[in-house]
Amino acid sequence: MNNSKKITSALISVFSKDGLAPIVKKLNEQNVKIYSTGGTKKFINDLGIQVIAVEDITDYPSILGGRVKTLHPKVFGGILNRQDNESDIAEMTQYKIPQIDAVIVDLYPFEKTVASGASEEDIIEKIDIGGISLIRAAAKNFKDTICVSSVDDYAEFLDLISANDGHVSLKDRKHFAAKSFNVSSNYDTAIFNYFNKEEKLSAFKISETRGQELRYGENPHQKGYFFGDFDEIFNKLHGKELSYNNLLDVDAAVSLMNEFKGDAPTFAILKHNNACGIAQRETVQQAYMAALAGDPVSAFGGVLISNAEIDEATASEIHDLFCEVVIAPSYSEKALEILKGKKNRILLVQKEITLPQTTVRTCLNGVLVQDKDNITDTSEILTSATDNKPNSAELEDLLFASKICKHTKSNTIVLAKGKQLCASGTGQTSRVDALRQAIEKAKAFNFNLEGAVMASDAFFPFPDCVEIADNAGITAVIQPGGSIKDQLSIDYCNAHEMAMVFTGTRHFKH
């Protein structure tokens, strides 16, 4: 084997012993000299395998309550020496430093300790010093040393030494070095981000080791990957693997439906990250049917989401539609049986978790990071700008439309009536175009806009939009306000008995 080296000695010091026994037994079979510390040493001894205590090399015991065990020149000299360097070879003999060919070490579970809500004292004690140093040293010296830095890599390492009688090639050592630096950089990022919650240093660090290659990106000629823990958010019950575009639509669906958490049964259908249908009704079936009526054409191939359990009656209706993904907090047994009738249909159960509170996207040669838009417009924050005030039904529709508008591509106008999306104008370069698009679409699907309401994601610089809306039969408007020409729109509404409320909050979605 090219640049192959036989492992003759190994330092093993791990926090988790899961899966370690087969490796130790295999190394022992191959006559590898094993060095270890503390609990790991006891674990190996209990397997009936001879092990040399690290303190027998260093002449120092584990000190400071276990904070210092392996931090010693004889340990790091054994790992970092260059076996083709005459000076290093001479110093190894002079200082009686033992050669260490393999390092098997994992790190204290810092992230899990933080996630558990532990005290700061406990969290700080889970910042590994010796372990991270051993990993960096062994990975740096991959020319002569192999580093196994995670329980996740035990099986691969065991297969390697079993197949090659303890020999490891340079390619193998470099491969495990890359894995090791992935572990160490991720660990340091987690620690920094923990401290930076309070410090707020102007630095951006993100590390995600859970990655999945997708079939392709937005288009078949693009590669695509998802980095994250999908299973933390969903239980996938059925269907094919999610695509890049599926994941974007699922993210948009979850963000939109979060606005209706705890509300009456609400159902939404999304296409290309925008809602093409959404409605709130007394039952999930009624909500689905009303959402579908919003745009039955665009619903084809869409992502469906409910804020309540999907029952048999609703599932029977959904089954007639070709859709990519269905998301709900739960499904009845009969509903699942029906929906599983299409083998590729993806069925997800959304778990109760807190989603990240920042958004990140690439921009030029860097990234843009911002707080999530966590403001939901409520009646308490509304200011009536006109003499005519919205009635109770209009007010409910205005807030319903505002929630949809917040999650629709800018420039956007949303038209709603009876807690049902009539139509929206999405991603237009002017607000007038967005409104005209929404009106034409609503008419195409036979919506009567008399008494409907309009939501806008930003203010109206001119009264043209309220005039167009008035001519279409719309009676109430919700918008952020803030234009130096707000009064022009207010005057028009007053003259034509329209109600208009200001939220004071713009909800652009670029």
Coordinates of C-alpha atoms in Angstrom, one line a residue:
M1 CA 0.0 0.0 0.0
N2 CA 1.3 3.5 -0.9
N3 CA 2.7 5.4 2.1
S4 CA 1.1 2.7 4.3
K5 CA 2.0 2.7 8.0
K6 CA 1.3 -0.1 10.5
I7 CA -0.3 1.1 13.7
T8 CA 1.8 -0.1 16.6
S9 CA 0.6 2.3 19.4
A10 CA -2.6 4.1 20.1
L11 CA -3.8 6.8 22.6
I12 CA -7.4 6.3 23.5
S13 CA -9.2 8.9 25.7
V14 CA -12.9 9.3 25.1
F15 CA -16.0 10.7 26.8
S16 CA -18.5 8.2 25.1
K17 CA -17.6 4.5 25.2
D18 CA -20.3 3.5 22.7
G19 CA -18.9 1.3 20.0
L20 CA -15.3 1.5 21.4
A21 CA -15.0 -2.2 22.6
P22 CA -14.7 -3.8 19.1
I23 CA -11.9 -1.3 18.2
V24 CA -10.0 -1.9 21.3
K25 CA -10.3 -5.7 20.9
K26 CA -9.1 -5.5 17.2
L27 CA -6.1 -3.3 18.2
N28 CA -5.2 -5.7 20.9
E29 CA -5.4 -8.6 18.4
Q30 CA -3.0 -6.7 16.2
N31 CA -0.5 -6.2 19.1
V32 CA -1.0 -2.5 19.3
K33 CA 0.3 -0.9 22.5
I34 CA -2.6 1.1 24.1
Y35 CA -2.2 4.2 26.2
S36 CA -5.2 5.7 28.1
T37 CA -6.6 7.8 30.9
G38 CA -9.2 7.7 33.7
G39 CA -12.5 6.2 32.8
T40 CA -11.3 5.0 29.4
K41 CA -8.4 3.1 30.9
K42 CA -10.8 1.4 33.3
F43 CA -13.1 0.5 30.4
I44 CA -10.3 -1.1 28.5
N45 CA -9.0 -2.9 31.6
D46 CA -12.5 -4.3 32.2
L47 CA -12.3 -5.8 28.7
G48 CA -9.4 -7.8 30.0
I49 CA -6.9 -5.9 27.8
Q50 CA -3.6 -4.5 29.0
V51 CA -3.3 -0.7 28.9
I52 CA -0.6 1.8 29.8
A53 CA -1.7 4.8 31.9
V54 CA -0.7 8.1 30.5
E55 CA 0.5 9.3 33.9
D56 CA 3.1 6.4 33.7
I57 CA 4.6 8.2 30.7
T58 CA 4.3 11.7 32.0
D59 CA 5.0 11.1 35.7
Y60 CA 2.1 13.4 36.4
P61 CA -1.3 12.4 37.7
S62 CA -4.6 13.8 36.4
I63 CA -4.8 17.1 38.1
L64 CA -7.2 20.0 38.7
G65 CA -10.2 17.8 39.0
G66 CA -9.5 16.2 35.6
R67 CA -9.0 19.4 33.7
V68 CA -5.4 18.4 32.9
K69 CA -4.7 14.8 32.0
T70 CA -2.9 14.6 28.6
L71 CA -1.4 18.1 28.2
H72 CA 2.2 17.1 28.4
P73 CA 5.3 17.2 26.0
K74 CA 5.7 13.4 26.2
V75 CA 2.1 12.9 24.9
F76 CA 2.2 15.6 22.3
G77 CA 5.7 14.8 21.3
G78 CA 4.6 11.2 20.7
I79 CA 1.9 12.5 18.4
L80 CA 3.6 15.4 16.6
N81 CA 7.0 14.0 15.9
R82 CA 8.0 13.7 12.3
Q83 CA 9.2 10.1 11.7
D84 CA 11.4 11.2 8.7
N85 CA 13.1 14.0 10.6
E86 CA 16.5 13.2 12.1
S87 CA 16.3 15.9 14.8
D88 CA 12.8 14.7 15.9
I89 CA 14.0 11.1 16.0
A90 CA 17.0 12.1 18.2
E91 CA 14.8 14.1 20.6
M92 CA 12.3 11.2 20.9
T93 CA 15.2 9.0 22.1
Q94 CA 16.8 11.8 24.3
Y95 CA 13.5 12.6 26.2
K96 CA 12.2 9.0 26.2
I97 CA 9.0 10.0 24.3
P98 CA 6.9 7.0 23.1
Q99 CA 5.7 6.9 19.6
I100 CA 1.9 7.3 19.1
D101 CA 0.6 6.2 15.7
A102 CA -3.2 6.6 16.4
V103 CA -5.3 8.9 18.5
I104 CA -8.9 8.0 19.3
V105 CA -10.6 10.8 21.2
D106 CA -14.0 12.5 21.3
L107 CA -15.0 15.7 22.9
Y108 CA -17.1 16.7 25.9
P109 CA -20.7 17.2 24.7
F110 CA -20.7 21.0 24.8
E111 CA -23.7 21.5 22.4
K112 CA -25.9 18.9 24.2
T113 CA -25.1 20.5 27.6
V114 CA -26.1 23.9 26.3
A115 CA -29.3 22.5 24.8
S116 CA -30.2 20.8 28.1
G117 CA -30.5 24.1 29.8
A118 CA -27.6 23.3 32.2
S119 CA -26.0 26.0 34.4
E120 CA -23.2 28.1 33.1
E121 CA -20.8 26.3 35.4
D122 CA -21.7 22.9 33.9
I123 CA -21.5 24.4 30.4
I124 CA -18.0 25.8 30.9
E125 CA -16.7 22.5 32.3
K126 CA -17.8 20.9 29.0
I127 CA -15.4 23.0 27.0
D128 CA -12.8 20.4 26.1
I129 CA -9.2 21.4 26.3
G130 CA -7.1 18.2 26.2
G131 CA -9.4 16.5 23.7
I132 CA -9.4 19.3 21.2
S133 CA -5.6 19.7 21.5
L134 CA -5.1 16.0 20.8
I135 CA -7.4 16.1 17.8
R136 CA -5.5 19.1 16.3
A137 CA -2.1 17.6 17.0
A138 CA -2.9 14.2 15.5
A139 CA -4.7 15.7 12.5
K140 CA -1.9 18.1 11.8
N141 CA 0.6 15.2 11.8
F142 CA -1.5 13.1 9.4
K143 CA 1.7 12.1 7.5
D144 CA 2.5 9.8 10.5
T145 CA -0.6 9.7 12.7
I146 CA -4.2 8.8 12.2
C147 CA -6.9 10.6 14.2
V148 CA -10.3 9.2 15.0
S149 CA -12.2 12.2 16.5
S150 CA -15.9 11.1 16.7
V151 CA -18.0 8.1 17.7
D152 CA -19.6 8.5 14.2
D153 CA -16.3 7.4 12.7
Y154 CA -15.6 4.3 14.8
A155 CA -17.2 1.9 12.3
E156 CA -15.2 3.2 9.4
F157 CA -12.0 3.0 11.4
L158 CA -12.7 -0.5 12.5
D159 CA -13.4 -1.6 9.0
L160 CA -10.2 0.0 7.8
I161 CA -7.9 -1.7 10.3
S162 CA -9.7 -5.0 10.0
A163 CA -9.4 -5.1 6.2
N164 CA -5.7 -4.1 6.2
D165 CA -4.3 -5.8 9.3
G166 CA -3.8 -2.4 11.1
H167 CA -2.1 -0.7 8.1
V168 CA -3.4 2.8 7.1
S169 CA -2.4 4.6 4.0
L170 CA -1.5 8.3 3.6
K171 CA -4.9 8.8 1.9
D172 CA -6.7 7.2 4.8
R173 CA -4.8 9.4 7.3
K174 CA -5.5 12.6 5.4
H175 CA -9.2 11.6 5.1
F176 CA -9.5 11.2 8.9
A177 CA -7.6 14.5 9.4
A178 CA -10.2 16.3 7.3
K179 CA -12.9 14.7 9.5
S180 CA -11.0 15.8 12.6
F181 CA -10.7 19.4 11.6
N182 CA -14.4 19.3 10.8
V183 CA -15.1 18.2 14.3
S184 CA -12.8 20.7 15.9
S185 CA -14.0 23.7 13.9
N186 CA -17.6 22.9 14.5
Y187 CA -16.9 22.6 18.2
D188 CA -15.1 26.0 18.4
T189 CA -18.0 27.6 16.5
A190 CA -20.5 26.3 19.0
I191 CA -18.5 27.6 21.9
F192 CA -18.0 31.0 20.2
N193 CA -21.7 31.4 19.4
Y194 CA -22.6 30.5 23.0
F195 CA -20.4 33.3 24.3
N196 CA -21.4 35.7 21.5
K197 CA -25.1 35.6 22.5
E198 CA -24.2 38.2 25.2
E199 CA -21.0 39.8 23.7
K200 CA -22.5 40.5 20.3
L201 CA -19.1 40.7 18.6
S202 CA -19.4 41.6 14.9
A203 CA -18.6 38.2 13.6
F204 CA -20.5 35.6 11.7
K205 CA -19.8 31.9 12.3
I206 CA -22.0 29.0 11.3
S207 CA -21.1 25.4 11.3
E208 CA -23.4 22.5 10.3
T209 CA -22.0 19.0 10.2
R210 CA -25.2 17.2 9.3
G211 CA -25.3 17.4 5.5
Q212 CA -27.3 15.7 2.8
E213 CA -26.7 15.7 -1.0
L214 CA -29.9 16.4 -2.8
R215 CA -30.9 15.0 -6.2
Y216 CA -30.0 18.5 -7.7
G217 CA -30.4 22.2 -6.9
E218 CA -33.1 24.5 -8.2
N219 CA -32.5 23.0 -11.7
P220 CA -31.1 19.6 -12.8
H221 CA -27.8 21.0 -13.9
Q222 CA -27.1 22.4 -10.4
K223 CA -25.7 20.5 -7.5
G224 CA -27.7 20.9 -4.2
Y225 CA -27.1 20.2 -0.6
F226 CA -29.1 20.6 2.7
F227 CA -27.1 21.2 5.8
G228 CA -29.3 20.9 8.9
D229 CA -31.2 18.4 11.1
F230 CA -34.4 17.9 9.2
D231 CA -35.5 15.1 11.6
E232 CA -35.5 17.6 14.5
I233 CA -38.4 19.5 12.8
F234 CA -40.3 16.7 11.1
N235 CA -41.2 13.0 11.2
K236 CA -41.3 11.9 7.6
L237 CA -44.0 9.2 7.3
H238 CA -44.0 8.5 3.6
G239 CA -42.8 9.5 0.1
K240 CA -39.7 10.2 -1.9
E241 CA -36.7 12.3 -0.9
L242 CA -37.3 16.0 -0.6
S243 CA -35.7 18.1 -3.4
Y244 CA -34.0 21.5 -3.1
N245 CA -37.2 23.2 -4.2
N246 CA -39.4 21.1 -1.9
L247 CA -37.3 22.2 1.1
L248 CA -37.7 25.9 0.1
D249 CA -41.4 25.5 -0.2
V250 CA -41.6 23.5 3.1
D251 CA -39.7 26.3 4.8
A252 CA -42.1 28.9 3.4
A253 CA -45.1 26.8 4.4
V254 CA -44.0 26.4 8.0
S255 CA -43.2 30.1 8.4
L256 CA -46.6 31.1 7.0
M257 CA -48.5 28.6 9.2
N258 CA -46.7 29.7 12.3
E259 CA -48.8 32.9 12.0
F260 CA -52.0 30.8 12.6
K261 CA -50.7 28.6 15.4
G262 CA -53.5 27.9 17.8
D263 CA -56.1 29.4 15.5
A264 CA -59.2 27.8 14.1
P265 CA -58.5 25.2 11.4
T266 CA -56.4 26.8 8.7
F267 CA -55.1 25.3 5.5
A268 CA -52.6 26.7 3.0
I269 CA -51.4 25.6 -0.4
L270 CA -48.0 27.0 -1.5
K271 CA -46.3 27.2 -4.9
H272 CA -42.8 28.7 -5.4
N273 CA -42.7 29.9 -1.8
N274 CA -46.0 31.9 -2.1
A275 CA -49.5 31.0 -0.9
C276 CA -51.7 30.3 -3.9
G277 CA -54.6 29.4 -1.5
I278 CA -55.3 29.7 2.2
A279 CA -58.4 29.7 4.2
Q280 CA -59.7 29.4 7.8
R281 CA -62.9 27.5 8.5
E282 CA -64.7 25.5 11.2
T283 CA -63.2 22.2 10.0
V284 CA -60.0 21.2 8.2
Q285 CA -61.9 19.8 5.3
Q286 CA -63.8 23.1 4.8
A287 CA -60.5 25.1 5.1
Y288 CA -58.8 22.9 2.5
M289 CA -61.7 23.2 0.0
A290 CA -61.7 27.0 0.4
A291 CA -57.9 27.2 0.1
L292 CA -58.0 25.0 -3.1
A293 CA -60.7 27.3 -4.6
G294 CA -58.3 30.2 -4.3
D295 CA -56.3 28.9 -7.2
P296 CA -56.9 25.2 -8.2
V297 CA -54.6 25.6 -11.2
S298 CA -51.5 26.6 -9.2
A299 CA -52.3 24.0 -6.5
F300 CA -51.2 21.3 -8.9
G301 CA -47.8 20.1 -7.6
G302 CA -47.9 22.4 -4.6
V303 CA -47.0 22.0 -0.9
L304 CA -50.0 21.7 1.5
I305 CA -49.9 22.6 5.2
S306 CA -52.5 22.4 7.9
N307 CA -52.5 23.8 11.5
A308 CA -54.7 20.9 12.7
E309 CA -54.9 17.2 12.3
I310 CA -55.8 16.0 8.8
D311 CA -58.8 13.6 9.0
E312 CA -60.2 11.0 6.6
A313 CA -62.6 13.5 4.9
T314 CA -59.9 16.0 4.2
A315 CA -57.4 13.3 3.1
S316 CA -60.0 12.0 0.6
E317 CA -60.2 15.5 -1.0
I318 CA -56.4 15.9 -1.0
H319 CA -56.0 12.5 -2.6
D320 CA -57.6 13.8 -5.8
L321 CA -54.9 16.5 -6.2
F322 CA -51.4 15.9 -7.4
C323 CA -49.3 17.5 -4.6
E324 CA -45.6 17.1 -3.7
V325 CA -45.8 17.5 0.1
V326 CA -48.4 17.5 2.9
I327 CA -47.5 18.9 6.3
A328 CA -49.7 18.6 9.5
P329 CA -49.3 18.3 13.2
S330 CA -50.9 14.9 12.9
Y331 CA -53.0 12.6 10.7
S332 CA -55.8 10.2 11.6
E333 CA -55.1 6.5 10.8
K334 CA -57.6 6.5 7.9
A335 CA -56.1 9.7 6.5
L336 CA -52.7 8.2 6.4
E337 CA -53.9 5.1 4.7
I338 CA -55.5 7.3 2.0
L339 CA -52.6 9.7 1.5
K340 CA -50.1 6.9 1.3
G341 CA -52.0 5.8 -1.8
K342 CA -49.5 7.9 -3.9
K343 CA -46.1 6.4 -3.4
N344 CA -44.1 9.6 -4.1
R345 CA -46.3 11.9 -2.0
I346 CA -44.3 13.2 0.9
L347 CA -46.1 13.2 4.2
L348 CA -44.6 15.2 7.1
V349 CA -45.6 15.6 10.8
Q350 CA -44.3 18.9 12.1
K351 CA -42.9 18.7 15.6
E352 CA -43.2 21.4 18.3
I353 CA -39.8 23.2 18.2
T354 CA -38.4 26.7 18.2
L355 CA -37.1 27.7 14.8
P356 CA -33.9 29.8 14.4
Q357 CA -34.5 33.5 15.0
T358 CA -32.1 34.8 12.3
T359 CA -32.1 34.5 8.5
V360 CA -29.0 34.0 6.4
R361 CA -28.5 34.2 2.7
T362 CA -25.5 34.6 0.4
C363 CA -24.8 38.0 -1.1
L364 CA -22.0 39.0 -3.5
N365 CA -18.8 37.5 -1.8
G366 CA -20.4 37.3 1.6
V367 CA -23.6 36.8 3.5
L368 CA -26.5 38.8 4.7
V369 CA -27.7 38.1 8.3
Q370 CA -30.8 39.6 9.9
D371 CA -33.3 39.0 12.7
K372 CA -36.4 37.2 11.6
D373 CA -39.5 39.3 11.0
N374 CA -41.3 38.2 14.1
I375 CA -43.9 40.9 14.3
T376 CA -47.4 39.7 13.6
D377 CA -49.9 42.5 13.0
T378 CA -52.7 42.5 15.6
S379 CA -55.7 44.7 16.3
E380 CA -53.9 46.3 19.3
I381 CA -51.3 47.9 17.1
L382 CA -53.6 49.2 14.4
T383 CA -54.3 52.9 13.8
S384 CA -57.4 54.0 12.0
A385 CA -56.3 56.5 9.3
T386 CA -59.8 57.2 7.9
D387 CA -63.1 58.5 9.2
N388 CA -64.7 55.2 8.2
K389 CA -63.6 52.3 10.6
P390 CA -63.5 48.7 9.5
N391 CA -66.4 46.6 10.9
S392 CA -65.6 43.4 12.9
A393 CA -65.7 41.1 9.8
E394 CA -63.4 43.4 7.8
L395 CA -61.0 43.7 10.7
E396 CA -60.7 39.9 10.9
D397 CA -60.1 39.8 7.2
L398 CA -57.5 42.6 7.3
L399 CA -55.4 40.8 9.9
F400 CA -55.8 37.5 8.0
A401 CA -54.6 39.2 4.8
S402 CA -51.8 40.9 6.6
K403 CA -50.4 37.6 7.8
I404 CA -50.4 36.2 4.3
C405 CA -48.9 39.4 2.9
K406 CA -46.0 39.2 5.3
H407 CA -45.0 35.8 3.8
T408 CA -45.5 36.7 0.1
K409 CA -42.8 38.0 -2.3
S410 CA -42.6 41.8 -2.6
N411 CA -44.0 43.8 -4.1
T412 CA -47.2 42.2 -3.0
I413 CA -50.9 42.9 -2.6
V414 CA -53.2 40.4 -1.0
L415 CA -56.9 40.3 -1.4
A416 CA -59.1 38.4 1.1
K417 CA -62.7 37.9 2.0
G418 CA -64.3 35.8 4.6
K419 CA -60.9 34.5 5.9
Q420 CA -60.1 33.2 2.4
L421 CA -57.3 34.3 0.1
C422 CA -59.0 35.6 -3.1
A423 CA -55.8 36.3 -4.9
S424 CA -52.4 38.0 -4.5
G425 CA -50.1 39.9 -6.7
T426 CA -46.6 38.6 -6.0
G427 CA -43.1 39.8 -6.8
Q428 CA -44.1 42.7 -9.0
T429 CA -41.9 45.7 -9.7
S430 CA -44.7 48.1 -8.8
R431 CA -47.5 48.0 -6.3
V432 CA -50.0 49.0 -8.9
D433 CA -49.0 46.0 -11.0
A434 CA -49.3 43.7 -8.0
L435 CA -52.8 45.0 -7.3
R436 CA -53.9 44.6 -10.9
Q437 CA -52.5 41.1 -11.1
A438 CA -54.4 40.2 -7.9
I439 CA -57.7 41.6 -9.2
E440 CA -57.4 39.8 -12.5
K441 CA -56.6 36.6 -10.8
A442 CA -59.5 36.9 -8.4
K443 CA -61.9 37.5 -11.2
A444 CA -60.5 34.5 -13.2
F445 CA -61.5 32.2 -10.3
N446 CA -64.9 33.9 -10.0
F447 CA -64.3 35.7 -6.7
N448 CA -66.7 38.5 -5.9
L449 CA -64.5 41.3 -4.5
E450 CA -67.4 43.4 -3.2
G451 CA -66.6 43.8 0.5
A452 CA -63.2 42.2 0.2
V453 CA -60.1 43.7 1.9
M454 CA -56.6 44.6 0.6
A455 CA -53.3 44.2 2.4
S456 CA -50.0 45.8 1.2
D457 CA -46.5 45.0 2.4
A458 CA -45.5 48.6 2.1
F459 CA -47.0 52.1 2.0
F460 CA -48.8 53.7 -1.0
P461 CA -46.9 56.7 -2.3
F462 CA -49.9 57.7 -4.4
P463 CA -53.7 57.1 -4.1
D464 CA -53.8 55.1 -7.3
C465 CA -53.9 51.7 -5.5
V466 CA -56.8 52.6 -3.2
E467 CA -58.7 54.0 -6.2
I468 CA -58.2 50.8 -8.2
A469 CA -59.2 48.7 -5.2
D470 CA -62.3 50.9 -4.7
N471 CA -63.4 50.4 -8.3
A472 CA -63.0 46.6 -7.8
G473 CA -65.4 46.6 -4.8
I474 CA -62.7 46.5 -2.0
T475 CA -63.9 48.3 1.2
A476 CA -61.0 48.1 3.6
V477 CA -57.2 48.4 3.4
I478 CA -54.3 47.5 5.8
Q479 CA -50.9 49.0 5.1
P480 CA -47.9 50.1 7.2
G481 CA -48.3 53.8 6.4
G482 CA -45.3 56.2 6.6
S483 CA -45.3 57.8 3.1
I484 CA -45.0 61.6 3.0
K485 CA -48.0 61.4 0.8
D486 CA -50.2 59.2 3.0
Q487 CA -52.8 61.9 3.2
L488 CA -53.6 61.5 -0.5
S489 CA -54.7 57.9 0.0
I490 CA -56.5 58.8 3.2
D491 CA -58.4 61.6 1.4
Y492 CA -59.5 59.2 -1.3
C493 CA -60.7 56.6 1.2
N494 CA -62.6 59.2 3.2
A495 CA -64.3 60.5 0.0
H496 CA -65.3 57.0 -1.0
E497 CA -66.2 55.5 2.4
M498 CA -63.4 53.1 2.5
A499 CA -61.7 52.1 5.7
M500 CA -57.9 52.1 6.0
V501 CA -55.7 51.1 9.0
F502 CA -52.0 51.6 9.5
T503 CA -49.8 49.0 11.2
G504 CA -46.6 51.0 11.5
T505 CA -44.6 47.9 10.3
R506 CA -43.4 47.2 6.8
H507 CA -43.2 43.5 5.8
F508 CA -40.9 43.4 2.7
K509 CA -39.9 40.0 1.6
H510 CA -37.2 40.3 -1.1

